[in-house]
């Protein structure tokens, strides 16, 4: 009360708590915006490292999630894989989990045929992991630390190549190392399963960048 009285005596009023809070919020906003704008302490401006990083990331994106409003306008299932997940966006969804064992089998068979150790494949993907990660818009960094992401790319990459190999040979060549009754990589798989897998491979959100 004494402060207010003194302020009035001088012809001014003490700022209210609301005014002070608004000024503080405004100052914080200005600071954040200046960081984005690249404004230096001297007042000069230029593209900030934050903006430059955002631009680089956006330029690298090639795999996006379909906006929810578009899904709501049409058939949502048309934007979801039905049998197998490729890439991180749909990984771990319960209906797709049974195919994970076949994806791992694909890695084992491909590595064995190559005559090279698995680590060679992993190292090759690690060299381009940053580029691969940046391909996915809004990738959850906490869910996909680097090593887990690399493992996913190796697995999905090998699986995709084995599917292409099986498809090209109508399932016959793959039977040489998978067996004639293999549920996926055989003539049986070519006739009954591969069409569904190929449909999933063209779903927009269900893409492996490698």
Short mmCIF file of C-alpha atoms in Angstrom, two decimals:
data_model
loop_
_atom_site.label_atom_id
_atom_site.label_comp_id
_atom_site.label_asym_id
_atom_site.label_seq_id
_atom_site.Cartn_x
_atom_site.Cartn_y
_atom_site.Cartn_z
CA UNK A 1 0.00 0.00 0.00
CA UNK A 2 2.86 2.37 0.81
CA UNK A 3 4.45 1.63 -2.61
CA UNK A 4 1.18 2.32 -4.38
CA UNK A 5 0.77 5.53 -2.39
CA UNK A 6 4.30 6.60 -3.23
CA UNK A 7 3.73 5.81 -6.89
CA UNK A 8 0.53 7.85 -6.93
CA UNK A 9 2.31 10.70 -5.16
CA UNK A 10 4.80 10.75 -8.03
CA UNK A 11 2.01 10.66 -10.59
CA UNK A 12 2.47 7.00 -11.56
CA UNK A 13 0.80 3.71 -10.65
CA UNK A 14 2.59 0.50 -9.65
CA UNK A 15 2.19 -2.21 -12.37
CA UNK A 16 -0.40 -4.86 -11.55
CA UNK A 17 0.61 -8.56 -11.25
CA UNK A 18 -1.31 -9.29 -14.47
CA UNK A 19 0.60 -6.62 -16.38
CA UNK A 20 3.91 -7.91 -15.03
CA UNK A 21 3.07 -11.51 -16.04
CA UNK A 22 2.05 -10.40 -19.55
CA UNK A 23 5.27 -8.45 -19.95
CA UNK A 24 7.29 -11.48 -18.84
CA UNK A 25 5.47 -13.76 -21.29
CA UNK A 26 5.94 -11.26 -24.09
CA UNK A 27 9.66 -10.99 -23.31
CA UNK A 28 10.04 -14.79 -23.40
CA UNK A 29 8.25 -14.93 -26.75
CA UNK A 30 10.47 -12.19 -28.15
CA UNK A 31 13.60 -14.04 -27.01
CA UNK A 32 12.43 -17.29 -28.62
CA UNK A 33 11.49 -15.56 -31.86
CA UNK A 34 14.82 -13.74 -32.00
CA UNK A 35 16.55 -17.10 -31.71
CA UNK A 36 14.57 -18.35 -34.70
CA UNK A 37 15.21 -15.17 -36.64
CA UNK A 38 18.89 -15.22 -35.80
CA UNK A 39 18.90 -11.77 -34.21
CA UNK A 40 22.18 -11.12 -32.44
CA UNK A 41 22.73 -9.01 -29.35
CA UNK A 42 23.65 -6.08 -31.56
CA UNK A 43 20.30 -6.25 -33.31
CA UNK A 44 21.52 -7.62 -36.65
CA UNK A 45 19.64 -10.55 -38.13
CA UNK A 46 20.39 -13.55 -40.27
CA UNK A 47 19.30 -17.15 -40.63
CA UNK A 48 19.77 -18.82 -37.25
CA UNK A 49 21.22 -22.27 -36.73
CA UNK A 50 17.79 -23.35 -35.44
CA UNK A 51 16.06 -22.32 -38.66
CA UNK A 52 18.86 -23.75 -40.78
CA UNK A 53 18.54 -27.09 -38.99
CA UNK A 54 14.75 -27.09 -39.49
CA UNK A 55 15.21 -26.39 -43.21
CA UNK A 56 17.75 -29.20 -43.57
CA UNK A 57 15.44 -31.65 -41.81
CA UNK A 58 12.43 -30.71 -43.91
CA UNK A 59 14.43 -31.04 -47.12
CA UNK A 60 15.44 -34.55 -46.09
CA UNK A 61 11.91 -35.77 -45.33
CA UNK A 62 10.49 -38.25 -47.82
CA UNK A 63 8.15 -40.38 -45.68
CA UNK A 64 5.21 -38.69 -44.00
CA UNK A 65 2.20 -39.56 -41.91
CA UNK A 66 -1.15 -39.06 -43.61
CA UNK A 67 -3.04 -36.18 -41.93
CA UNK A 68 -5.89 -37.36 -39.72
CA UNK A 69 -8.50 -35.28 -41.52
CA UNK A 70 -7.71 -37.09 -44.79
CA UNK A 71 -8.02 -40.48 -43.08
CA UNK A 72 -11.37 -39.41 -41.64
CA UNK A 73 -12.62 -38.40 -45.09
CA UNK A 74 -11.91 -41.82 -46.58
CA UNK A 75 -11.26 -45.41 -45.48
CA UNK A 76 -8.71 -45.29 -42.64
CA UNK A 77 -7.61 -48.88 -43.30
CA UNK A 78 -6.39 -47.82 -46.74
CA UNK A 79 -3.57 -45.98 -44.96
CA UNK A 80 -2.64 -48.82 -42.60
CA UNK A 81 -0.64 -52.00 -43.32
CA UNK A 82 -2.64 -55.19 -42.82
CA UNK A 83 0.08 -57.86 -42.64
CA UNK A 84 3.59 -56.45 -42.23
CA UNK A 85 5.14 -53.24 -40.93
CA UNK A 86 8.00 -51.57 -42.77
CA UNK A 87 9.76 -48.62 -41.18
CA UNK A 88 9.06 -47.20 -37.73
CA UNK A 89 5.58 -45.68 -38.02
CA UNK A 90 3.56 -48.90 -37.64
CA UNK A 91 6.17 -51.11 -35.99
CA UNK A 92 4.89 -53.07 -33.00
CA UNK A 93 1.19 -52.92 -33.82
CA UNK A 94 -0.38 -56.20 -32.60
CA UNK A 95 -1.92 -57.33 -35.93
CA UNK A 96 1.50 -57.01 -37.61
CA UNK A 97 3.65 -58.77 -35.00
CA UNK A 98 3.34 -62.33 -36.44
CA UNK A 99 5.36 -61.25 -39.50
CA UNK A 100 8.33 -60.18 -37.38
CA UNK A 101 9.62 -63.75 -37.15
CA UNK A 102 9.60 -64.01 -40.95
CA UNK A 103 11.45 -60.70 -41.24
CA UNK A 104 14.19 -62.04 -38.97
CA UNK A 105 14.37 -65.27 -40.98
CA UNK A 106 14.88 -63.16 -44.10
CA UNK A 107 17.87 -61.46 -42.48
CA UNK A 108 19.40 -64.81 -41.50
CA UNK A 109 19.00 -66.32 -44.97
CA UNK A 110 20.28 -63.25 -46.79
CA UNK A 111 23.33 -62.90 -44.55
CA UNK A 112 24.14 -66.62 -44.88
CA UNK A 113 23.96 -66.47 -48.67
CA UNK A 114 26.17 -63.39 -48.79
CA UNK A 115 29.00 -65.11 -46.93
CA UNK A 116 29.58 -61.88 -44.97
CA UNK A 117 29.11 -61.29 -41.24
CA UNK A 118 25.96 -59.52 -40.10
CA UNK A 119 28.10 -56.71 -38.67
CA UNK A 120 29.04 -55.73 -42.24
CA UNK A 121 25.38 -55.02 -42.97
CA UNK A 122 24.96 -53.15 -39.69
CA UNK A 123 28.05 -51.01 -40.25
CA UNK A 124 26.92 -50.08 -43.76
CA UNK A 125 23.58 -48.84 -42.43
CA UNK A 126 25.21 -47.02 -39.50
CA UNK A 127 27.17 -44.91 -41.97
CA UNK A 128 23.95 -43.45 -43.38
CA UNK A 129 21.74 -43.71 -40.28
CA UNK A 130 21.36 -39.93 -39.88
CA UNK A 131 20.18 -39.59 -43.47
CA UNK A 132 17.75 -42.49 -43.02
CA UNK A 133 16.35 -41.10 -39.76
CA UNK A 134 15.80 -37.71 -41.33
CA UNK A 135 13.68 -39.29 -44.07
CA UNK A 136 10.87 -39.85 -41.55
CA UNK A 137 8.84 -36.81 -40.57
CA UNK A 138 8.51 -36.35 -36.79
CA UNK A 139 10.31 -39.57 -35.91
CA UNK A 140 10.01 -40.29 -32.18
CA UNK A 141 13.65 -40.04 -31.06
CA UNK A 142 12.94 -41.53 -27.62
CA UNK A 143 11.28 -44.61 -29.09
CA UNK A 144 13.91 -45.01 -31.78
CA UNK A 145 17.44 -44.50 -30.44
CA UNK A 146 20.11 -44.93 -33.08
CA UNK A 147 21.00 -48.60 -32.53
CA UNK A 148 17.39 -49.75 -32.48
CA UNK A 149 16.66 -47.74 -35.61
CA UNK A 150 19.66 -49.27 -37.42
CA UNK A 151 18.49 -52.78 -36.49
CA UNK A 152 15.05 -51.98 -37.89
CA UNK A 153 16.50 -50.68 -41.16
CA UNK A 154 18.69 -53.77 -41.60
CA UNK A 155 15.78 -56.10 -40.85
CA UNK A 156 13.26 -54.36 -43.08
CA UNK A 157 15.80 -53.86 -45.86
CA UNK A 158 16.74 -57.54 -45.97
CA UNK A 159 13.09 -58.58 -45.78
CA UNK A 160 12.13 -56.31 -48.68
CA UNK A 161 14.94 -57.67 -50.85
CA UNK A 162 13.97 -61.26 -50.09
CA UNK A 163 10.36 -60.49 -50.99
CA UNK A 164 11.49 -59.02 -54.32
CA UNK A 165 13.66 -62.08 -54.94
CA UNK A 166 10.76 -64.42 -54.21
CA UNK A 167 8.38 -62.38 -56.34
CA UNK A 168 10.72 -62.29 -59.33
CA UNK A 169 11.22 -66.06 -59.33
CA UNK A 170 7.57 -66.87 -58.61
CA UNK A 171 8.75 -68.45 -55.37
CA UNK A 172 10.88 -71.13 -57.03
CA UNK A 173 14.39 -69.80 -56.44
CA UNK A 174 13.67 -68.99 -52.80
CA UNK A 175 12.69 -72.61 -52.18
CA UNK A 176 16.33 -73.61 -52.60
CA UNK A 177 17.20 -72.21 -49.18
CA UNK A 178 13.81 -71.70 -47.53
CA UNK A 179 12.10 -74.96 -48.45
CA UNK A 180 9.09 -75.74 -50.66
CA UNK A 181 6.56 -75.34 -47.84
CA UNK A 182 7.85 -72.07 -46.44
CA UNK A 183 4.82 -69.89 -45.53
CA UNK A 184 6.29 -66.78 -47.18
CA UNK A 185 9.41 -67.41 -49.27
CA UNK A 186 8.19 -70.20 -51.53
CA UNK A 187 5.76 -70.83 -54.35
CA UNK A 188 3.07 -71.20 -51.70
CA UNK A 189 3.96 -67.77 -50.34
CA UNK A 190 4.06 -66.32 -53.83
CA UNK A 191 0.53 -67.59 -54.50
CA UNK A 192 -1.13 -66.81 -51.16
CA UNK A 193 0.85 -64.22 -49.20
CA UNK A 194 2.96 -61.99 -51.42
CA UNK A 195 0.04 -60.03 -52.86
CA UNK A 196 -0.89 -58.89 -49.35
CA UNK A 197 2.72 -58.01 -48.54
CA UNK A 198 3.10 -56.05 -51.77
CA UNK A 199 -0.06 -54.10 -50.94
CA UNK A 200 1.43 -53.19 -47.57
CA UNK A 201 4.69 -52.13 -49.21
CA UNK A 202 2.97 -49.31 -51.10
CA UNK A 203 1.13 -47.87 -48.09
CA UNK A 204 2.34 -44.29 -47.66
CA UNK A 205 3.22 -44.50 -43.97
CA UNK A 206 4.61 -48.03 -44.23
CA UNK A 207 7.94 -47.45 -45.94
CA UNK A 208 11.49 -48.56 -45.28
CA UNK A 209 13.88 -45.87 -46.46
CA UNK A 210 16.68 -48.34 -47.13
#
